[in-house]
Short mmCIF file of C-alpha atoms in Angstrom, two decimals:
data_model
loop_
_atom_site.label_atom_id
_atom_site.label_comp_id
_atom_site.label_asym_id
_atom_site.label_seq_id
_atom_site.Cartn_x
_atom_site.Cartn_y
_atom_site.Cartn_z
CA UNK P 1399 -29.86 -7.18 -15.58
CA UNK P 1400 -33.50 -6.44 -13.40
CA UNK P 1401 -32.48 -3.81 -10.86
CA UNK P 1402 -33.19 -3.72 -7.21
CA UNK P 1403 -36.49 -1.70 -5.99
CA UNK P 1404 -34.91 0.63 -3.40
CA UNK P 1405 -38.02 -0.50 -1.27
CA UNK P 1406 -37.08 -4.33 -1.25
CA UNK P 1407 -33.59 -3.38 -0.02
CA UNK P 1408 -35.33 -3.31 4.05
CA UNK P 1409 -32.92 -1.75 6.58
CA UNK P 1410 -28.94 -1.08 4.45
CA UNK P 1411 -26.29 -1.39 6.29
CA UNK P 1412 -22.64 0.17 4.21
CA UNK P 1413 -19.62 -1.57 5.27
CA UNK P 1414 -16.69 1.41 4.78
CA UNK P 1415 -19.77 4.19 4.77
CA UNK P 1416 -17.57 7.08 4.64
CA UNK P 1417 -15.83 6.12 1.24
CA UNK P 1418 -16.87 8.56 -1.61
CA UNK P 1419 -18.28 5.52 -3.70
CA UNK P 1420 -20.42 4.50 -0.48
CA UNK P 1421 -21.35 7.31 0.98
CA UNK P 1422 -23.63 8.63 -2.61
CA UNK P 1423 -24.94 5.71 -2.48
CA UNK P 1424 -26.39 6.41 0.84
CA UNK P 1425 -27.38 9.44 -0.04
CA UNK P 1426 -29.67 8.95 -2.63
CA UNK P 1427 -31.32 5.77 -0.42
CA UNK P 1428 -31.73 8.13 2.79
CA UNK P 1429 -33.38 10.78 0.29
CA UNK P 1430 -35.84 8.36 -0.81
CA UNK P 1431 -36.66 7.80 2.90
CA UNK P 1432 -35.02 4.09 2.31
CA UNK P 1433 -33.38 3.25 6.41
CA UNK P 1434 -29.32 3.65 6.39
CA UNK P 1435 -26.66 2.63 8.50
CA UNK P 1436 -23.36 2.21 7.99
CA UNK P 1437 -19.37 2.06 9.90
CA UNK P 1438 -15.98 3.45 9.48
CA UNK P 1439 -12.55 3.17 10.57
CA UNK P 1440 -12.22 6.97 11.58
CA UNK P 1441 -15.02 9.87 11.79
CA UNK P 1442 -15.16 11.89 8.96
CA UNK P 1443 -17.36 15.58 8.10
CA UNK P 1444 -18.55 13.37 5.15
CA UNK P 1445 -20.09 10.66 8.19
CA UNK P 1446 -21.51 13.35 10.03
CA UNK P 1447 -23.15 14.82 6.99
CA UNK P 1448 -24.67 11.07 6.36
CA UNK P 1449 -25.87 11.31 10.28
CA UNK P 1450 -28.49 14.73 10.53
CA UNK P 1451 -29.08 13.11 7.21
CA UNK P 1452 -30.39 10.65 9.30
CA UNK P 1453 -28.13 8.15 8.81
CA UNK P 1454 -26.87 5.33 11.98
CA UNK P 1455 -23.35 6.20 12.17
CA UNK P 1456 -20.75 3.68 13.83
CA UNK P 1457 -16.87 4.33 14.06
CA UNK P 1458 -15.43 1.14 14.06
CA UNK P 1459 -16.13 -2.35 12.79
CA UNK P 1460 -18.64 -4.98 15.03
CA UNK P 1461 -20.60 -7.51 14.26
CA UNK P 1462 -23.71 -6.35 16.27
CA UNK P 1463 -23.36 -3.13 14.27
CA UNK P 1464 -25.77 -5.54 11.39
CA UNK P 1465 -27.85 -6.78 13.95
CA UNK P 1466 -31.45 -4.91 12.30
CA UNK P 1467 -29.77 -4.87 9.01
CA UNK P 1468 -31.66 -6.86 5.95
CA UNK P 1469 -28.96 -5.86 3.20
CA UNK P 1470 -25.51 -5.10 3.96
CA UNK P 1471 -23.26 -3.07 1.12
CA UNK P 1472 -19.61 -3.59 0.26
CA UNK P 1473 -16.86 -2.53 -2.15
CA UNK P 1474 -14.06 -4.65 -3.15
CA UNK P 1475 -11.78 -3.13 -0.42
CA UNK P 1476 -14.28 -4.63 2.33
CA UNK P 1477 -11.67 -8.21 3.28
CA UNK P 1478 -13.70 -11.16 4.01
CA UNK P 1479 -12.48 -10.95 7.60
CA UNK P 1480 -14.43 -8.07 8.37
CA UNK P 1481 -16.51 -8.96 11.37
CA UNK P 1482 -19.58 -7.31 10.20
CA UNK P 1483 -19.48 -8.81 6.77
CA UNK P 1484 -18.59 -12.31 8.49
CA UNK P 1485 -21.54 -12.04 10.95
CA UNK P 1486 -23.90 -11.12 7.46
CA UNK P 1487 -22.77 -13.82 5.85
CA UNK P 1488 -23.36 -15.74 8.66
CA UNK P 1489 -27.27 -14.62 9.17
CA UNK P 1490 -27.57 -14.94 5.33
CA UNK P 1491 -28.42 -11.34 4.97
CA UNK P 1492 -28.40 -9.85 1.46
CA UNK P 1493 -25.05 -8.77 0.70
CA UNK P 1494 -24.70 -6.50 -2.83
CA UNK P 1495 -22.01 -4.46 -3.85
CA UNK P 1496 -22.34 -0.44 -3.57
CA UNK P 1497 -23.00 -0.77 -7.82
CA UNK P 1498 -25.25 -2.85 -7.10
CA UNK P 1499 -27.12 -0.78 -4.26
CA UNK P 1500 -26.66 2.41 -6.87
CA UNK P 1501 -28.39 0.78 -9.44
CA UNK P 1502 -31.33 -0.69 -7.30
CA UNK P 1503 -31.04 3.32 -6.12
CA UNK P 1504 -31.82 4.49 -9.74
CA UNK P 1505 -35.59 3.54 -9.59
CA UNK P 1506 -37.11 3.56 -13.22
CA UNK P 1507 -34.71 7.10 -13.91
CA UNK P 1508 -32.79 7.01 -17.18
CA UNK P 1509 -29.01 6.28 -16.73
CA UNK P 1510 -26.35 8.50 -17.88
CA UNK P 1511 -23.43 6.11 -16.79
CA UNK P 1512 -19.74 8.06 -17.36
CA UNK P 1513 -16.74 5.58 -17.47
CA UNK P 1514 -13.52 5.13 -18.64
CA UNK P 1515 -9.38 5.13 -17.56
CA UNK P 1516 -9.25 8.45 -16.60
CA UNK P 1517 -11.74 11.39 -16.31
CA UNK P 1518 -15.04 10.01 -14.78
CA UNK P 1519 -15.69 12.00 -11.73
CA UNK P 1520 -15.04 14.82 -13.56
CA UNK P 1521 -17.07 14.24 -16.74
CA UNK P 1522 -19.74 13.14 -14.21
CA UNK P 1523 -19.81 16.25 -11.98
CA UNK P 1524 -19.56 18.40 -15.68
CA UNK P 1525 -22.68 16.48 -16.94
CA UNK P 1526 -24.58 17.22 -13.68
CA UNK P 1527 -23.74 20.62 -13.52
CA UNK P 1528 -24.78 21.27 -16.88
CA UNK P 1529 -28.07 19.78 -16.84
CA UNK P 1530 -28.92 21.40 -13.49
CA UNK P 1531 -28.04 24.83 -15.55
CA UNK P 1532 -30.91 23.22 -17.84
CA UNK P 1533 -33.39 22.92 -15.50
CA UNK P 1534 -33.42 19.18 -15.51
CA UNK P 1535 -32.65 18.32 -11.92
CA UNK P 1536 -31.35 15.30 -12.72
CA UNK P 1537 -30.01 12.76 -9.96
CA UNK P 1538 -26.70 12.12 -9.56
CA UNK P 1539 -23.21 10.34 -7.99
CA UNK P 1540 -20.17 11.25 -7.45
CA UNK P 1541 -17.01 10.02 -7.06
CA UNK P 1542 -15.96 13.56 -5.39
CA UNK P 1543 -17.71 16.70 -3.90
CA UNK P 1544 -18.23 19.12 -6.48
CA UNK P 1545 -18.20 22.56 -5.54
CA UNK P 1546 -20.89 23.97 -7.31
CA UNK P 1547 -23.14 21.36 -6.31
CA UNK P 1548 -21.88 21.16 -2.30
CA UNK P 1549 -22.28 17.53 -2.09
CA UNK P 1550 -21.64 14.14 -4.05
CA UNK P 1551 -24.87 12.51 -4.47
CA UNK P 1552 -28.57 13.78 -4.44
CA UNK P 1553 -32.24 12.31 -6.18
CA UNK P 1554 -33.44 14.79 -8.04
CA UNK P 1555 -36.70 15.00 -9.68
CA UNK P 1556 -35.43 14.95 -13.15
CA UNK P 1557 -36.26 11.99 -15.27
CA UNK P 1558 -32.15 11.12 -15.70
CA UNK P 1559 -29.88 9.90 -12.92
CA UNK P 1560 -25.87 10.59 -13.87
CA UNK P 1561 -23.25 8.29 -12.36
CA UNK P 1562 -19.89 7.60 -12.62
CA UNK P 1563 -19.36 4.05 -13.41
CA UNK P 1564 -16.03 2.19 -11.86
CA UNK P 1565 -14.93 -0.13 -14.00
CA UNK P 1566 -11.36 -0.58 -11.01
CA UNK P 1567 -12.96 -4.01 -10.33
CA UNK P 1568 -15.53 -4.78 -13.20
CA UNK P 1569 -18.76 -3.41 -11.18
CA UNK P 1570 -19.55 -0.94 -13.50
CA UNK P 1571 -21.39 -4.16 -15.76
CA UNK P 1572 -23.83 -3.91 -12.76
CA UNK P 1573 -25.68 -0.69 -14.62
CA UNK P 1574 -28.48 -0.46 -16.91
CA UNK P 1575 -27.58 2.97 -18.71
CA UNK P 1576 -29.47 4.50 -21.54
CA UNK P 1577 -26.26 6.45 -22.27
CA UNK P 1578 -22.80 5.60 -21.47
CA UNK P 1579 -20.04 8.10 -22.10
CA UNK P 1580 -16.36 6.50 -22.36
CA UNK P 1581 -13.73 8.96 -22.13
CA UNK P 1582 -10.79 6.55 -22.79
CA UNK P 1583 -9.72 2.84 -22.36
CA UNK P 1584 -6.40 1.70 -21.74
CA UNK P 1585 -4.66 -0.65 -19.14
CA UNK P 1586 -4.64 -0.17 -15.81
CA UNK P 1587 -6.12 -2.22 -12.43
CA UNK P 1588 -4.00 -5.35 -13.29
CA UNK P 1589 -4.69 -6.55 -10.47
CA UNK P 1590 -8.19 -7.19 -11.05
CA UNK P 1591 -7.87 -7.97 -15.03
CA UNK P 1592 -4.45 -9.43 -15.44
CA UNK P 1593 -3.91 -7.94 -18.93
CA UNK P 1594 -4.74 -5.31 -21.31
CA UNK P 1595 -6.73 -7.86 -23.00
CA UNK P 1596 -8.99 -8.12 -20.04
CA UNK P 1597 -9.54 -4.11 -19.66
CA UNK P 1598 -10.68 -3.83 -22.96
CA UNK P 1599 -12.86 -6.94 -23.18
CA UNK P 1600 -14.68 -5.73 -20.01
CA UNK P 1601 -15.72 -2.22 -22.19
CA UNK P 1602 -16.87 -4.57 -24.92
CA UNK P 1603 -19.56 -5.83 -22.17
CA UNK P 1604 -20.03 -2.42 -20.73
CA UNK P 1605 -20.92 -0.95 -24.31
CA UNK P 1606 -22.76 -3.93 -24.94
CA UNK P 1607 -24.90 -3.03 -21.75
CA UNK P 1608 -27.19 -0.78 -24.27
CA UNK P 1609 -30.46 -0.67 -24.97
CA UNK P 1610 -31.43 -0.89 -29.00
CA UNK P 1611 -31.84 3.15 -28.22
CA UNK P 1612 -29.33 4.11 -26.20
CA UNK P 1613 -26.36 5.70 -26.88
CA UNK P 1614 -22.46 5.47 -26.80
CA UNK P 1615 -20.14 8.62 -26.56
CA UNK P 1616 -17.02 8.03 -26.65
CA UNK P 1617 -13.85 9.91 -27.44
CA UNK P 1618 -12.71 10.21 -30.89
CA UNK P 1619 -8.85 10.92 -29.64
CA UNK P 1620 -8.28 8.18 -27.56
CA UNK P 1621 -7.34 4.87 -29.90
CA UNK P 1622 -8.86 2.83 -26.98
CA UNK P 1623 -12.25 4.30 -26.73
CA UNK P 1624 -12.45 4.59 -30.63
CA UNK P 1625 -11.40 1.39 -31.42
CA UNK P 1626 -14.01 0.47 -28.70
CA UNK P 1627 -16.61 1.97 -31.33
CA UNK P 1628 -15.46 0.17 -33.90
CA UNK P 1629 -16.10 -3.32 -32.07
CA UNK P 1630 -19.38 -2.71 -31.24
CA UNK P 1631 -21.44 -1.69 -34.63
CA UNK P 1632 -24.38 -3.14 -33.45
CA UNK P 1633 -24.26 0.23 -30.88
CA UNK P 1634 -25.38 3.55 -32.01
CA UNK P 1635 -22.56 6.12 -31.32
CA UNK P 1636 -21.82 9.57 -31.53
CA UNK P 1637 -17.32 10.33 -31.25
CA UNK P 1638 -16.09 14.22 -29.90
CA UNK P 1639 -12.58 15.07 -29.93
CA UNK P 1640 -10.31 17.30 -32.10
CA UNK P 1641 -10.06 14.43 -34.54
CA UNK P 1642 -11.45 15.56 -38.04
CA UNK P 1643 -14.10 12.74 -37.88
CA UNK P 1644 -15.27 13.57 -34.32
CA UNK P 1645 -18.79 14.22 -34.39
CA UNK P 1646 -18.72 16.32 -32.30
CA UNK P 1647 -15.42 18.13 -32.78
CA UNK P 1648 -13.38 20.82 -31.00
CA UNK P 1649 -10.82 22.96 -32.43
CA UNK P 1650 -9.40 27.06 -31.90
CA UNK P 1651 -8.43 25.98 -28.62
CA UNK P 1652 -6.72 28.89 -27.02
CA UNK P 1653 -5.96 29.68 -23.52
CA UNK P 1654 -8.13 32.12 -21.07
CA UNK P 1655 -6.75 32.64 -17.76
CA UNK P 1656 -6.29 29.45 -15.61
CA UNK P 1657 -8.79 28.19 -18.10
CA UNK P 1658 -9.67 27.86 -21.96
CA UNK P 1659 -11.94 28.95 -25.00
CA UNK P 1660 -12.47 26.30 -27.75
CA UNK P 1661 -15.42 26.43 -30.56
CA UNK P 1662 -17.48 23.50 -30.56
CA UNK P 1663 -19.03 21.70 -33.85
CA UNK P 1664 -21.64 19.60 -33.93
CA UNK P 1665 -24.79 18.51 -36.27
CA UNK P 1666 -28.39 19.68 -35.32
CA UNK P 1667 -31.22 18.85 -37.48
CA UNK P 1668 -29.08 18.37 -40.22
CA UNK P 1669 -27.17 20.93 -40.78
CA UNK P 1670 -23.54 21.78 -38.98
CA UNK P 1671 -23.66 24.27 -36.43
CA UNK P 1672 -21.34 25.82 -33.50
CA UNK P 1673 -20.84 27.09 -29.88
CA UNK P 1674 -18.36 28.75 -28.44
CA UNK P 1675 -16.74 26.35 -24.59
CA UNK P 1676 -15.54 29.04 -22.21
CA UNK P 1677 -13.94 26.51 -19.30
CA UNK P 1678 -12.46 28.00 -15.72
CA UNK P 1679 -10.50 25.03 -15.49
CA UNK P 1680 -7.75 24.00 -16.95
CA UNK P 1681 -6.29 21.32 -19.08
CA UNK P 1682 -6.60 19.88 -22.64
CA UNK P 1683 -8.67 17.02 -21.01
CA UNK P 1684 -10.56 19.13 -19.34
CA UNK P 1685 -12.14 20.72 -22.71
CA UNK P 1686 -12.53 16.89 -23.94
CA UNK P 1687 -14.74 15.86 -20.97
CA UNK P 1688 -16.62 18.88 -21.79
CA UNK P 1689 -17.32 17.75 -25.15
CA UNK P 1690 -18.58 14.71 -23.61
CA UNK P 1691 -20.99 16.47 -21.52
CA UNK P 1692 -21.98 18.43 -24.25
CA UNK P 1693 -22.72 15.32 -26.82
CA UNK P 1694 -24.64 14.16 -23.73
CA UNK P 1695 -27.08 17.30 -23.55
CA UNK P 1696 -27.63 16.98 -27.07
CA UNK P 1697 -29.20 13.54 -26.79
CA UNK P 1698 -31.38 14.55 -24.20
CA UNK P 1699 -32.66 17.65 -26.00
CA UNK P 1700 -30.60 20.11 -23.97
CA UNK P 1701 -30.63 23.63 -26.09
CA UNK P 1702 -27.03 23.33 -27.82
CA UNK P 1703 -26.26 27.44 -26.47
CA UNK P 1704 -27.85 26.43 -22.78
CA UNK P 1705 -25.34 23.35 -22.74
CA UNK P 1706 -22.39 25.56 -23.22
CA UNK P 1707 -23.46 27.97 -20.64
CA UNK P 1708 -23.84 25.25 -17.87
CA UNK P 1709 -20.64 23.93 -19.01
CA UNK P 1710 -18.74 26.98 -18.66
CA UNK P 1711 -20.15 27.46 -14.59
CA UNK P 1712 -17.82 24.59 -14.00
CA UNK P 1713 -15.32 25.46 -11.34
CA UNK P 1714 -14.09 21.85 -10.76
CA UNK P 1715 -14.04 18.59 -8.70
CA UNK P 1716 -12.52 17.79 -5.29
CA UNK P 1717 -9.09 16.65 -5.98
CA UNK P 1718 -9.28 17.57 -9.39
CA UNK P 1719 -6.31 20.05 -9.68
CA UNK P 1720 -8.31 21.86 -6.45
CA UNK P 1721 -6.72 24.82 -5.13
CA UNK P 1722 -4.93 24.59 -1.54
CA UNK P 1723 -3.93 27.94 -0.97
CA UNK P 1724 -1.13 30.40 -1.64
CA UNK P 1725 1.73 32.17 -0.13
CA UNK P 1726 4.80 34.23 -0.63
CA UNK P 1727 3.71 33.92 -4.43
CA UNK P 1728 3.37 30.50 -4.92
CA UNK P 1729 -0.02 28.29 -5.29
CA UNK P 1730 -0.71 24.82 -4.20
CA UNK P 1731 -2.40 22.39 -5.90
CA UNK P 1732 -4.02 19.38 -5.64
CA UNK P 1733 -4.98 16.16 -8.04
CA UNK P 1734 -6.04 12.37 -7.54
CA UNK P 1735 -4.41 11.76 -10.58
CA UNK P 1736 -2.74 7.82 -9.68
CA UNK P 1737 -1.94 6.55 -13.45
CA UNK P 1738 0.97 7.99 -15.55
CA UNK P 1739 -2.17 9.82 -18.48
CA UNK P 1740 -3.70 11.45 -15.04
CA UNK P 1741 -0.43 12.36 -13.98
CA UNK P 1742 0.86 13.41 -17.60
CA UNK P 1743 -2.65 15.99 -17.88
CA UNK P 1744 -2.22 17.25 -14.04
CA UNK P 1745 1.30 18.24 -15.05
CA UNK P 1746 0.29 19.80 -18.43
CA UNK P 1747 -2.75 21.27 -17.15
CA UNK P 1748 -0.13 22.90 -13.90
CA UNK P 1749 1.94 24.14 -16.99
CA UNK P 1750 -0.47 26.33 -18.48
CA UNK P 1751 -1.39 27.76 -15.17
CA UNK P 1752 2.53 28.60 -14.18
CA UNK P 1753 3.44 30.03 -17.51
CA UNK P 1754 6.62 30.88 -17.77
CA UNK P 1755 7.28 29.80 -14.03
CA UNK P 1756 8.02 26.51 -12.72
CA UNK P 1757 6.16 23.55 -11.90
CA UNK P 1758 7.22 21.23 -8.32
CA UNK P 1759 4.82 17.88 -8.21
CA UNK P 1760 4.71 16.32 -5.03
CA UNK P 1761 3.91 12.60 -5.97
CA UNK P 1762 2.66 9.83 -3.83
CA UNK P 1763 2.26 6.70 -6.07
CA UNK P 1764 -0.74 4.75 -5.05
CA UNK P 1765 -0.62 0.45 -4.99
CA UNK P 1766 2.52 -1.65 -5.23
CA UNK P 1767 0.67 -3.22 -8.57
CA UNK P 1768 0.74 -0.21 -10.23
CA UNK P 1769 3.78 1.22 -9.18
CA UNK P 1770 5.00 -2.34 -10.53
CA UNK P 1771 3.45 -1.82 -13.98
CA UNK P 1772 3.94 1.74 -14.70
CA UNK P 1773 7.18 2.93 -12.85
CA UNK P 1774 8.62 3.77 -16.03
CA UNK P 1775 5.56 5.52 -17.37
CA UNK P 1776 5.24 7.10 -14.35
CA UNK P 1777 8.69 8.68 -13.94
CA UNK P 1778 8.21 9.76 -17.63
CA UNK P 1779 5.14 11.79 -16.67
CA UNK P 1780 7.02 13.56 -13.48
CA UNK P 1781 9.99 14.63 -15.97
CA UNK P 1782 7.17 17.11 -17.39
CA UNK P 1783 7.69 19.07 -13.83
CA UNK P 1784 10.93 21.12 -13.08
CA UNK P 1785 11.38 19.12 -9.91
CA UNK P 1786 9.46 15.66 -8.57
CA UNK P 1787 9.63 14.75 -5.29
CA UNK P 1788 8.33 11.14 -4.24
CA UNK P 1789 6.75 9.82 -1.35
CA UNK P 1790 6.36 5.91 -0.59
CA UNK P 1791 3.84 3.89 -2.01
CA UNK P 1792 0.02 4.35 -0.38
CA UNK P 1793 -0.83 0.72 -0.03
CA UNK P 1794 -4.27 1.04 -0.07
CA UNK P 1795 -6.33 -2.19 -0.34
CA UNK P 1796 -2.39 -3.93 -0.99
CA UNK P 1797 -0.21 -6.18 0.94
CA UNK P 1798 3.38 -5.03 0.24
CA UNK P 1799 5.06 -6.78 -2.90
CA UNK P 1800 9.09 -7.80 -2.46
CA UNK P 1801 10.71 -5.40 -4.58
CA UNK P 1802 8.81 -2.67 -5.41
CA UNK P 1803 9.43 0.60 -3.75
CA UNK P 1804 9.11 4.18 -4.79
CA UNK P 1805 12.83 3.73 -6.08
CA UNK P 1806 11.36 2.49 -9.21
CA UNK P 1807 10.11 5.56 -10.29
CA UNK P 1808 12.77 7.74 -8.31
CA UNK P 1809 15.87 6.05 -10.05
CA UNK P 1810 14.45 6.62 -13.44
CA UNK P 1811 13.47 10.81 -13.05
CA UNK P 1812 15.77 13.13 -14.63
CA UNK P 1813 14.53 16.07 -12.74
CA UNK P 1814 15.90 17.08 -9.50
CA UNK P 1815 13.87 16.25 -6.18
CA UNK P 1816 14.02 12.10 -5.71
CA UNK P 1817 12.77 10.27 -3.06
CA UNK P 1818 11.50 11.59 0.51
CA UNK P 1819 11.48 9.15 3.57
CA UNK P 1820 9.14 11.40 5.32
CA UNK P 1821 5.77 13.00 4.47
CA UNK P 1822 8.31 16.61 6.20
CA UNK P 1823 11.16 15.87 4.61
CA UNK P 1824 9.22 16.23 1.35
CA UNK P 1825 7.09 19.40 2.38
CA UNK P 1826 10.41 20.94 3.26
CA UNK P 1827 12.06 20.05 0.05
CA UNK P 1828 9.77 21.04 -2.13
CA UNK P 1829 8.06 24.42 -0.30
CA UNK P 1830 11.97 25.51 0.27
CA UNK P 1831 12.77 25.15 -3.78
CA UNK P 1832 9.62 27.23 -4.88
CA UNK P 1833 9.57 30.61 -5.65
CA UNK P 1834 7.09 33.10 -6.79
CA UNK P 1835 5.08 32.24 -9.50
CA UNK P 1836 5.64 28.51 -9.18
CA UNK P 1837 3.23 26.21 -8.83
CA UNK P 1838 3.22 23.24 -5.94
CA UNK P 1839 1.26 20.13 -7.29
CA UNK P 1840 0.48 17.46 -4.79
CA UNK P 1841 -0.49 14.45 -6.71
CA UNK P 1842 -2.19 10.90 -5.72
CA UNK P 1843 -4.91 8.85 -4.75
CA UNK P 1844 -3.72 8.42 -0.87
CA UNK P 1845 -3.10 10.62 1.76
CA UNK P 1846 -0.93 12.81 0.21
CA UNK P 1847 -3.51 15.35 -0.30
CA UNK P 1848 -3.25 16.46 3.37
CA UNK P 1849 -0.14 17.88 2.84
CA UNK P 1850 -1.54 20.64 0.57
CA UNK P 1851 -2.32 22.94 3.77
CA UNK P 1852 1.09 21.97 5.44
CA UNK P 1853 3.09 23.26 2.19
CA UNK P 1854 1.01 26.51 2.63
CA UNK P 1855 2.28 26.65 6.25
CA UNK P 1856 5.71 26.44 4.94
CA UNK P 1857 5.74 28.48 2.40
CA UNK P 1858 4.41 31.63 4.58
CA UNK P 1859 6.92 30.31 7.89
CA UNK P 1860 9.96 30.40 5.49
CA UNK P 1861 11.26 33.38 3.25
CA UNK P 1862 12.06 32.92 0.21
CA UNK P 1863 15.21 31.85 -0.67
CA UNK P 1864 17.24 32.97 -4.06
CA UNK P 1865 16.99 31.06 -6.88
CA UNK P 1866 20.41 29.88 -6.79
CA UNK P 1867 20.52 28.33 -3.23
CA UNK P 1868 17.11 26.72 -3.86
CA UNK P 1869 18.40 25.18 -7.48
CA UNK P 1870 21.73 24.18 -4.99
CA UNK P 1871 19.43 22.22 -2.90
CA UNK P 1872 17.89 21.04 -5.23
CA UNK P 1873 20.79 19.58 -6.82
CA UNK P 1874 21.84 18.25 -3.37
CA UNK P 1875 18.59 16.68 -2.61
CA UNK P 1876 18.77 15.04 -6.02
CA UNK P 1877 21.23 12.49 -4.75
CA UNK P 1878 19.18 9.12 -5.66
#
């Protein structure tokens, strides 16, 4: 596919500019001087940001807000009966989606694209970080503010451009990369694909994508991404993982504080050599998108001690098991994790932070779809916490479907907590049951994440109770 020039693109307009997707998009175009606009339901910091950036900023949706535009960008959640998409497609303006715009963003810069199930933003933001650490100054979106990088996007000088590829509705075939990492491939966004089938025929054509030089890394643990190797051997790939064939392979994994030391293995100039991975952050997947990054620097000629260095600055992702805050002994977490794996890590990864303490997941599922297809799955992964407390489904982009409720995850747990009618009644159920040394997980892709700062509050209003009159209420609360 011939990319965009960023100068052809005239005047952009960005339906939905404040989304995370959207708004790095914008941010690379304003940095190359390209002319931005762009609306949103509410006013966000992440607008205002886009504004001194020099960005038109609207709060609302209006037709005359494309009046000077010459391309106008969407994502899939932008509904035909949007008035400033109707009014483009009325003027016959260009109208591209935000991969689309990314790519044309990209210039003639090499692409590092990261996809797969679970694990991009994070793989992404560990790939940037590191090859800043290099001296690289590579380009780069983000999915998610990163905090050792302060923002989400940026053009860098640096002959590579690293972006996380979402593959949610099949956009992520709108890349050219020159390396594309796959962390893992199995179903999930039926409601785009269907089937199973579909997901993994649609990372047959992202592998595909490839130059006759580029690269595939893909993870050696997950059967989906390695049987993804094995259907394309027309691809040159390098595997990591703790599998004994991984080329580059992990193993004496051991834990360090909230985070991890591992030895790293890999092959350099013939011969097999290794690195120690310190990590901050926590989590067995965490160490395997690090191995990612790290095949990643070693393509591009990154010194194999320098790589592990950058790697092991990594203090995390927004939403990526982020701290909240603490009080009367107990911390608050929070994760974006909306698929049972995501969910299944965030609660393993809370485990080895807690210790010998307990875990309390505040869980939000996110889509009626998916709440369809993995309630079982998902009430699996919330057994793994001591209680699980369960909000109603975040629509999103969804129209409600008859039948499908938060009950179908609730009346499968086996863990005390169950279902809470109200976004309180949960913060008060599950704040009231900790004690100190637990850990408070707020998990999800909606807006259950704003209720990380409202646990704090509770937490420090209400004194802690004794462990047998929480486990009491918990019991009582359990009543499903």
């Amino acid at each position: 596919m011939n990319r965009l020039n960023p100068k052809d693109l005239g005047q952009v307009h960005f339906i939905g500019l404040g989304g995370a997707g959207m708004s790095a998009v914008a941010r690379v175009l304003l940095a190359q001087g390209i002319p931005v606009s762009g609306s949103d339901a509410k006013d966000s910091p992440g607008l205002r940001a886009l504004e001194a950036l020099g960005a038109r900023v609207f709060l609302g949706h209006d037709a005359a807000h494309v009046a000077d535009a010459d391309t106008v960008v969407v994502s899939t959640a932008i509904r035909e009966t949007n008035p400033e998409l109707a009014q483009a497609r009325s003027r016959g303006l260009r109208i591209i989606h935000r991969s689309v715009a990314l790519s044309a963003a990209m210039g003639s810069q090499d692409l590092v694209a990261v996809a797969g199930t679970h694990g991009k933003t994070t793989t992404t933001a560990m790939i940037t970080v590191m090859l800043r650490g290099a001296g690289l100054d590579p380009s780069f979106a983000i999915g998610g503010d990163v905090a050792a990088l302060g923002v989400n996007a940026a053009h860098g000088a640096g002959p590579v451009f690293v972006a996380e590829a979402d593959e949610s509705d099949g956009s992520f075939l709108n890349y050219t990369p020159r390396i594309s990492v796959v962390t893992n491939v199995e179903a999930d966004h039926l409601d785009h694909y269907g089937t199973e089938a579909a997901v993994f025929a649609s990372f047959d054509a992202f592998a595909a994508l490839l130059p006759p030089e580029g690269l595939l890394v893909a993870c050696a643990d997950d059967a989906g991404a390695a049987s993804l190797v094995h259907r394309s051997p027309d691809v040159r790939a390098v595997t990591y993982g703790y599998a004994e064939d991984a080329e580059v392979r992990v193993s004496d994994t051991r834990p360090d504080g909230a985070g991890s030391v591992s030895t790293l293995h890999y092959t350099a100039d013939g011969r097999v050599a290794e690195v120690p991975l310190v990590l901050q952050v926590p989590g067995a997947h965490n160490i395997l998108n690090a191995a990612a990054a790290f095949a990643v620097a070693l393509e591009l000629g990154v010194d194999p001690q320098v790589a592990a260095a950058g790697l092991g600055t990594f203090s995390g992702a927004a939403r990526r098991f982020e701290f909240r805050g603490a009080a009367r002994g107990v911390q608050v977490f929070d994760d974006y994790a909306h698929h049972p794996t995501e969910v299944t890590a965030a609660l393993k990864a809370a485990r080895t932070v807690a210790g010998a303490h307990r875990v309390h997941v505040l869980f939000q599922p996110h889509l009626f779809s998916r709440t369809r297809s993995f309630a079982a799955e998902f009430a699996a992964a919330l057994d793994l916490a001591d209680t699980a407390t369960v909000l109603d489904i975040y629509p999103a982009r969804e129209d409600p479907i008859a039948g499908v409720t938060s009950e179908l995850i609730t009346s499968r747990l086996h863990v005390t907590g169950g279902y809470a009618g109200t976004a309180d009644q949960a913060v008060a159920q599950v704040a009231d049951g900790a004690d100190a040394g637990d850990i408070i997980l707020t998990v999800g892709a909606g807006d259950v994440t704003g209720l990380g700062a409202e646990l704090v509050a509770r937490l420090a209003a209400v004194p802690a109770r004794s462990a047998a009159s929480a486990a009491s209420a918990g019991n009582a609360a359990d009543g499903r």
